[in-house]
Amino acid sequence: MTLTIGVDVGGTKVAGGVVDADGTVVTTIRRDTPADDVARTRDTIVEVAAELASAYPADAVGIGAAGWIDATRSTVLFAPNIAWRDEPLRDYVSDKVGLPVIVENDGNAAAWAEFRFGAAHDADDSMVMYTIGTGVGGAIVLGGELVRGTNGIAAELGHLGLVPGGHKCGCGRLGCIEQYASGNALVRFARAGARQEPHRAERLLGLAGGDADRINGPMVTAAARAGDAVSREAFAQIGTWLGMGLADMVQVLDPQVLVVGGGVVEAGELLMGPARASYQESLAQRGRWPVADLRVAKLGNGAGLVGAADLARRR
């Protein structure tokens, strides 16, 4: 049985695991690391990979890192949450651990795991995945392969334009889907609703101590589950915008499966109900033909590790 090592690198932790060819995680370890210490983060990855390699007969290492990875899967061009700029991570880790290494964007790695072993495991050709967290990430699989683009930075789906002249995004553009279908957007909509109609946001404002500026994502989810009208409407808004974005992907790519993952999806039908309705309404004129099945991601926080390991196996 072929084993490979997957390493998921976040802003404050490095998680590693040994994964078999069926996507089963055999064992895991985790280390904390400071995001502003490049050398320490890099060496923690080496420590994690080396410890796992010493205990299991692994053939290769896959690293999933939040950032832009070059086309050769060797260099981290830019990482927003770790102080990496043009970091030659593949060669450094390979030299220290003594195994072949590939480096992939963490969103791509997670999406690959969902395609191979998770929500889209029955698809053999194509999948588009949106990751709804603080922002909106994405990944595309076509022809059974990740679409990485000429420079390795394709599928920034959260930064597709959705609303002309809309809210300013952190990327510098106006009206990106990230500004309308993300966790940050959920909080913005909820705060605005609580200020405008406090009588319809009593549960939400109660959780925030009466201060709309203190409202956060978990509060909105809890209040929505308890029936708070403003909180439920905030979910309906981001779900509606998400459904429109998903429909656009179908018009362009016609994939077999659409997958929605990320922390906000834990709200369940509060998000996915409006998203499905908007998706279907946006594609009403395509009713004569089949369209992509819309599904929720299955593998959770472990997807990045599993996907990185599998990509290393396929190197």
CSV table of C-alpha atoms in Angstrom, one decimal:
chain,number,residue,atom,x,y,z
A,1,MET,CA,0.0,0.0,0.0
A,2,THR,CA,1.5,3.3,-1.1
A,3,LEU,CA,1.7,6.0,1.6
A,4,THR,CA,2.4,9.7,1.2
A,5,ILE,CA,2.7,12.5,3.6
A,6,GLY,CA,0.4,15.6,3.5
A,7,VAL,CA,1.3,18.8,5.3
A,8,ASP,CA,-1.3,21.6,5.7
A,9,VAL,CA,0.4,25.0,6.5
A,10,GLY,CA,-1.7,27.7,8.2
A,11,GLY,CA,-1.0,31.0,9.7
A,12,THR,CA,-0.4,29.6,13.2
A,13,LYS,CA,0.0,25.8,12.8
A,14,VAL,CA,1.5,23.1,10.7
A,15,ALA,CA,-0.6,19.8,10.5
A,16,GLY,CA,0.8,16.7,9.0
A,17,GLY,CA,-0.5,13.2,8.3
A,18,VAL,CA,0.2,10.0,6.5
A,19,VAL,CA,-2.4,9.1,3.9
A,20,ASP,CA,-3.0,5.9,1.9
A,21,ALA,CA,-4.1,5.6,-1.7
A,22,ASP,CA,-7.8,5.5,-0.6
A,23,GLY,CA,-7.5,8.9,1.1
A,24,THR,CA,-7.5,7.3,4.6
A,25,VAL,CA,-5.5,9.3,7.1
A,26,VAL,CA,-3.3,6.8,9.0
A,27,THR,CA,-1.9,9.2,11.6
A,28,THR,CA,-1.6,12.9,12.2
A,29,ILE,CA,0.6,15.4,14.1
A,30,ARG,CA,0.4,19.1,14.7
A,31,ARG,CA,2.8,21.8,15.6
A,32,ASP,CA,2.2,25.5,16.4
A,33,THR,CA,4.3,28.1,14.6
A,34,PRO,CA,4.5,31.9,14.4
A,35,ALA,CA,3.4,33.2,11.0
A,36,ASP,CA,5.9,36.0,11.1
A,37,ASP,CA,8.9,33.7,11.5
A,38,VAL,CA,9.8,32.4,8.0
A,39,ALA,CA,12.6,30.2,9.1
A,40,ARG,CA,10.7,28.7,12.0
A,41,THR,CA,7.7,27.9,9.8
A,42,ARG,CA,9.8,26.3,7.2
A,43,ASP,CA,11.7,24.2,9.7
A,44,THR,CA,8.5,23.1,11.4
A,45,ILE,CA,7.3,21.7,8.1
A,46,VAL,CA,10.6,19.8,7.9
A,47,GLU,CA,10.2,18.5,11.4
A,48,VAL,CA,6.7,17.3,10.8
A,49,ALA,CA,7.5,15.6,7.5
A,50,ALA,CA,10.7,14.0,8.9
A,51,GLU,CA,8.9,12.7,12.0
A,52,LEU,CA,6.2,11.1,9.9
A,53,ALA,CA,8.7,9.7,7.3
A,54,SER,CA,10.7,8.1,10.1
A,55,ALA,CA,7.7,6.2,11.3
A,56,TYR,CA,6.1,5.2,8.0
A,57,PRO,CA,7.5,4.2,4.6
A,58,ALA,CA,6.2,7.2,2.7
A,59,ASP,CA,7.1,7.8,-0.9
A,60,ALA,CA,6.6,11.6,-1.2
A,61,VAL,CA,5.5,14.8,0.6
A,62,GLY,CA,2.7,17.2,-0.5
A,63,ILE,CA,2.5,20.6,1.1
A,64,GLY,CA,-0.7,22.7,1.0
A,65,ALA,CA,0.1,26.4,1.7
A,66,ALA,CA,-2.2,29.4,1.7
A,67,GLY,CA,-0.8,31.6,-1.0
A,68,TRP,CA,0.2,31.8,-4.7
A,69,ILE,CA,2.3,28.8,-5.8
A,70,ASP,CA,4.3,28.9,-9.0
A,71,ALA,CA,3.5,26.7,-12.0
A,72,THR,CA,6.2,24.2,-11.1
A,73,ARG,CA,4.7,23.6,-7.6
A,74,SER,CA,8.0,24.5,-6.0
A,75,THR,CA,8.0,28.1,-4.9
A,76,VAL,CA,5.6,30.1,-2.7
A,77,LEU,CA,5.4,33.3,-4.6
A,78,PHE,CA,3.3,35.2,-2.0
A,79,ALA,CA,1.5,34.1,1.2
A,80,PRO,CA,-0.9,36.6,2.8
A,81,ASN,CA,-0.8,35.1,6.3
A,82,ILE,CA,2.8,33.9,6.4
A,83,ALA,CA,5.9,36.1,5.6
A,84,TRP,CA,6.8,34.1,2.5
A,85,ARG,CA,7.9,35.9,-0.6
A,86,ASP,CA,9.4,33.8,-3.4
A,87,GLU,CA,10.1,31.0,-0.9
A,88,PRO,CA,11.8,27.9,-2.6
A,89,LEU,CA,9.9,25.6,-0.2
A,90,ARG,CA,9.9,22.4,-2.3
A,91,ASP,CA,13.7,22.1,-2.7
A,92,TYR,CA,14.3,23.1,0.9
A,93,VAL,CA,12.0,20.5,2.4
A,94,SER,CA,13.1,17.8,-0.1
A,95,ASP,CA,16.7,18.3,0.7
A,96,LYS,CA,16.1,18.1,4.5
A,97,VAL,CA,13.6,15.1,4.4
A,98,GLY,CA,15.1,13.2,1.5
A,99,LEU,CA,11.8,12.6,-0.3
A,100,PRO,CA,10.2,14.2,-3.4
A,101,VAL,CA,8.1,17.2,-2.5
A,102,ILE,CA,5.3,19.2,-4.3
A,103,VAL,CA,3.8,22.4,-3.0
A,104,GLU,CA,0.2,23.4,-3.8
A,105,ASN,CA,-2.2,26.1,-2.9
A,106,ASP,CA,-4.2,24.9,0.2
A,107,GLY,CA,-7.5,25.6,-1.5
A,108,ASN,CA,-6.5,23.5,-4.5
A,109,ALA,CA,-5.4,20.7,-2.2
A,110,ALA,CA,-8.7,20.7,-0.3
A,111,ALA,CA,-10.7,20.7,-3.5
A,112,TRP,CA,-8.6,17.9,-4.9
A,113,ALA,CA,-9.5,15.8,-1.8
A,114,GLU,CA,-13.2,16.5,-2.3
A,115,PHE,CA,-12.9,15.5,-6.0
A,116,ARG,CA,-11.0,12.3,-5.3
A,117,PHE,CA,-12.5,11.1,-2.0
A,118,GLY,CA,-15.2,13.5,-0.8
A,119,ALA,CA,-18.4,15.2,-2.1
A,120,ALA,CA,-17.5,14.7,-5.8
A,121,HIS,CA,-15.9,11.3,-5.5
A,122,ASP,CA,-18.3,9.9,-8.1
A,123,ALA,CA,-17.3,12.6,-10.7
A,124,ASP,CA,-14.7,11.5,-13.2
A,125,ASP,CA,-14.2,14.7,-15.2
A,126,SER,CA,-15.0,18.0,-13.6
A,127,MET,CA,-15.8,19.9,-10.4
A,128,VAL,CA,-15.8,23.5,-9.2
A,129,MET,CA,-15.5,24.2,-5.5
A,130,TYR,CA,-16.2,27.4,-3.7
A,131,THR,CA,-14.8,27.8,-0.1
A,132,ILE,CA,-16.8,30.2,2.0
A,133,GLY,CA,-14.9,31.4,5.0
A,134,THR,CA,-13.8,34.9,6.0
A,135,GLY,CA,-13.3,35.4,2.3
A,136,VAL,CA,-14.2,33.2,-0.7
A,137,GLY,CA,-11.7,30.8,-2.3
A,138,GLY,CA,-12.1,28.5,-5.2
A,139,ALA,CA,-10.7,25.6,-7.2
A,140,ILE,CA,-11.5,24.1,-10.6
A,141,VAL,CA,-11.0,20.5,-11.8
A,142,LEU,CA,-11.4,19.9,-15.6
A,143,GLY,CA,-10.5,16.7,-17.4
A,144,GLY,CA,-9.6,15.1,-14.1
A,145,GLU,CA,-6.9,17.6,-13.4
A,146,LEU,CA,-6.6,20.8,-11.3
A,147,VAL,CA,-6.7,23.9,-13.4
A,148,ARG,CA,-3.7,25.9,-12.2
A,149,GLY,CA,-3.2,28.4,-15.0
A,150,THR,CA,0.0,29.6,-16.8
A,151,ASN,CA,1.4,31.0,-13.6
A,152,GLY,CA,-0.1,28.6,-11.1
A,153,ILE,CA,-2.6,31.1,-9.7
A,154,ALA,CA,-5.8,30.2,-11.5
A,155,ALA,CA,-9.3,29.9,-9.9
A,156,GLU,CA,-9.4,32.9,-7.7
A,157,LEU,CA,-13.2,32.6,-7.8
A,158,GLY,CA,-13.8,34.9,-4.9
A,159,HIS,CA,-12.5,37.8,-7.0
A,160,LEU,CA,-14.7,37.4,-10.0
A,161,GLY,CA,-16.8,40.6,-10.5
A,162,LEU,CA,-20.4,40.2,-9.4
A,163,VAL,CA,-21.7,43.7,-8.7
A,164,PRO,CA,-20.5,46.5,-11.0
A,165,GLY,CA,-19.4,49.5,-8.8
A,166,GLY,CA,-20.1,47.4,-5.6
A,167,HIS,CA,-18.2,47.2,-2.4
A,168,LYS,CA,-14.4,47.6,-2.5
A,169,CYS,CA,-12.6,44.3,-2.1
A,170,GLY,CA,-9.2,43.7,-0.5
A,171,CYS,CA,-7.8,42.8,-4.0
A,172,GLY,CA,-8.5,46.4,-5.1
A,173,ARG,CA,-11.5,45.8,-7.3
A,174,LEU,CA,-15.1,46.7,-6.8
A,175,GLY,CA,-18.0,44.2,-6.4
A,176,CYS,CA,-16.1,40.9,-6.1
A,177,ILE,CA,-18.2,37.9,-5.0
A,178,GLU,CA,-16.1,37.8,-1.9
A,179,GLN,CA,-17.8,41.0,-0.8
A,180,TYR,CA,-21.2,39.5,-1.0
A,181,ALA,CA,-21.0,35.8,-0.3
A,182,SER,CA,-18.3,35.5,2.5
A,183,GLY,CA,-18.3,35.3,6.2
A,184,ASN,CA,-17.3,39.0,6.3
A,185,ALA,CA,-20.2,39.8,4.1
A,186,LEU,CA,-22.6,37.9,6.4
A,187,VAL,CA,-21.4,40.0,9.3
A,188,ARG,CA,-21.7,43.2,7.3
A,189,PHE,CA,-25.3,42.4,6.3
A,190,ALA,CA,-26.2,41.4,9.8
A,191,ARG,CA,-24.8,44.6,11.4
A,192,ALA,CA,-26.6,46.8,8.9
A,193,GLY,CA,-29.9,45.0,9.5
A,194,ALA,CA,-29.5,45.2,13.3
A,195,ARG,CA,-28.9,49.0,13.1
A,196,GLN,CA,-31.8,49.6,10.7
A,197,GLU,CA,-34.3,47.3,12.3
A,198,PRO,CA,-33.2,46.5,15.9
A,199,HIS,CA,-36.7,45.2,16.8
A,200,ARG,CA,-36.1,42.4,14.3
A,201,ALA,CA,-32.7,41.6,15.6
A,202,GLU,CA,-33.4,41.2,19.3
A,203,ARG,CA,-31.7,37.8,19.7
A,204,LEU,CA,-28.7,38.9,17.7
A,205,LEU,CA,-28.2,42.2,19.6
A,206,GLY,CA,-28.7,40.3,22.8
A,207,LEU,CA,-25.7,38.1,22.0
A,208,ALA,CA,-23.7,41.3,21.1
A,209,GLY,CA,-24.5,43.1,24.3
A,210,GLY,CA,-26.7,45.5,22.4
A,211,ASP,CA,-23.8,46.8,20.3
A,212,ALA,CA,-24.2,46.1,16.5
A,213,ASP,CA,-20.5,46.7,16.0
A,214,ARG,CA,-19.7,43.7,18.2
A,215,ILE,CA,-21.7,41.3,16.0
A,216,ASN,CA,-19.6,38.4,14.6
A,217,GLY,CA,-20.2,35.4,12.5
A,218,PRO,CA,-20.8,32.8,15.3
A,219,MET,CA,-23.4,35.2,16.8
A,220,VAL,CA,-25.2,35.5,13.5
A,221,THR,CA,-25.3,31.7,13.1
A,222,ALA,CA,-26.5,31.2,16.6
A,223,ALA,CA,-29.2,33.9,16.4
A,224,ALA,CA,-30.4,32.6,13.0
A,225,ARG,CA,-30.8,29.1,14.4
A,226,ALA,CA,-32.9,30.6,17.1
A,227,GLY,CA,-35.1,32.3,14.6
A,228,ASP,CA,-33.7,35.9,14.6
A,229,ALA,CA,-35.1,37.5,11.5
A,230,VAL,CA,-32.2,39.8,10.6
A,231,SER,CA,-29.7,37.0,11.0
A,232,ARG,CA,-31.7,34.7,8.8
A,233,GLU,CA,-32.0,37.5,6.2
A,234,ALA,CA,-28.2,38.0,6.3
A,235,PHE,CA,-27.7,34.3,5.4
A,236,ALA,CA,-30.3,34.6,2.7
A,237,GLN,CA,-28.4,37.5,1.2
A,238,ILE,CA,-25.1,35.7,1.0
A,239,GLY,CA,-26.7,32.5,-0.1
A,240,THR,CA,-28.5,34.3,-3.0
A,241,TRP,CA,-25.3,36.0,-4.2
A,242,LEU,CA,-23.4,32.6,-3.9
A,243,GLY,CA,-26.1,30.9,-6.0
A,244,MET,CA,-25.7,33.5,-8.7
A,245,GLY,CA,-21.9,33.0,-8.7
A,246,LEU,CA,-22.4,29.2,-8.9
A,247,ALA,CA,-24.7,29.6,-11.9
A,248,ASP,CA,-22.2,31.7,-13.7
A,249,MET,CA,-19.6,28.9,-13.3
A,250,VAL,CA,-22.1,26.5,-14.9
A,251,GLN,CA,-22.6,28.8,-17.8
A,252,VAL,CA,-18.8,29.0,-18.4
A,253,LEU,CA,-17.6,25.5,-17.5
A,254,ASP,CA,-20.6,23.1,-17.4
A,255,PRO,CA,-18.9,20.9,-14.7
A,256,GLN,CA,-20.3,17.7,-13.4
A,257,VAL,CA,-20.4,18.8,-9.7
A,258,LEU,CA,-20.4,22.0,-7.7
A,259,VAL,CA,-19.1,21.8,-4.2
A,260,VAL,CA,-19.4,24.4,-1.4
A,261,GLY,CA,-17.1,24.1,1.6
A,262,GLY,CA,-15.6,26.3,4.3
A,263,GLY,CA,-16.5,27.3,7.8
A,264,VAL,CA,-19.7,29.2,6.9
A,265,VAL,CA,-21.2,26.0,5.4
A,266,GLU,CA,-21.5,24.7,8.9
A,267,ALA,CA,-24.6,26.8,9.1
A,268,GLY,CA,-26.2,24.2,6.9
A,269,GLU,CA,-29.5,25.1,5.2
A,270,LEU,CA,-29.4,28.6,6.5
A,271,LEU,CA,-26.8,29.2,3.7
A,272,MET,CA,-27.4,26.3,1.3
A,273,GLY,CA,-31.2,26.7,1.1
A,274,PRO,CA,-31.0,30.2,-0.4
A,275,ALA,CA,-28.0,29.2,-2.4
A,276,ARG,CA,-29.8,26.3,-4.0
A,277,ALA,CA,-32.9,28.4,-4.7
A,278,SER,CA,-30.8,31.2,-6.3
A,279,TYR,CA,-28.8,28.7,-8.3
A,280,GLN,CA,-31.8,27.0,-9.7
A,281,GLU,CA,-33.6,30.3,-10.5
A,282,SER,CA,-30.5,31.7,-12.2
A,283,LEU,CA,-30.5,28.6,-14.5
A,284,ALA,CA,-34.2,28.4,-15.1
A,285,GLN,CA,-33.8,28.8,-18.9
A,286,ARG,CA,-31.5,25.7,-18.9
A,287,GLY,CA,-34.3,23.5,-17.6
A,288,ARG,CA,-34.2,21.3,-20.6
A,289,TRP,CA,-30.7,20.2,-20.0
A,290,PRO,CA,-28.9,18.7,-16.9
A,291,VAL,CA,-26.8,21.1,-14.8
A,292,ALA,CA,-24.2,20.5,-12.2
A,293,ASP,CA,-25.3,18.9,-9.0
A,294,LEU,CA,-24.7,21.3,-6.0
A,295,ARG,CA,-23.2,19.6,-2.9
A,296,VAL,CA,-21.7,20.4,0.4
A,297,ALA,CA,-18.1,19.5,1.1
A,298,LYS,CA,-17.6,16.3,3.2
A,299,LEU,CA,-14.0,16.2,4.4
A,300,GLY,CA,-13.9,19.3,6.6
A,301,ASN,CA,-10.6,20.7,8.0
A,302,GLY,CA,-8.6,17.6,7.0
A,303,ALA,CA,-9.2,18.0,3.3
A,304,GLY,CA,-6.1,20.1,2.6
A,305,LEU,CA,-3.8,17.5,4.2
A,306,VAL,CA,-5.5,14.6,2.3
A,307,GLY,CA,-5.4,16.5,-1.0
A,308,ALA,CA,-1.8,17.5,-0.7
A,309,ALA,CA,-0.8,13.9,0.0
A,310,ASP,CA,-2.7,12.6,-3.0
A,311,LEU,CA,-1.2,15.2,-5.3
A,312,ALA,CA,2.2,14.1,-4.1
A,313,ARG,CA,1.3,10.5,-4.9
A,314,ARG,CA,0.4,11.6,-8.5
A,315,ARG,CA,3.5,13.7,-9.0
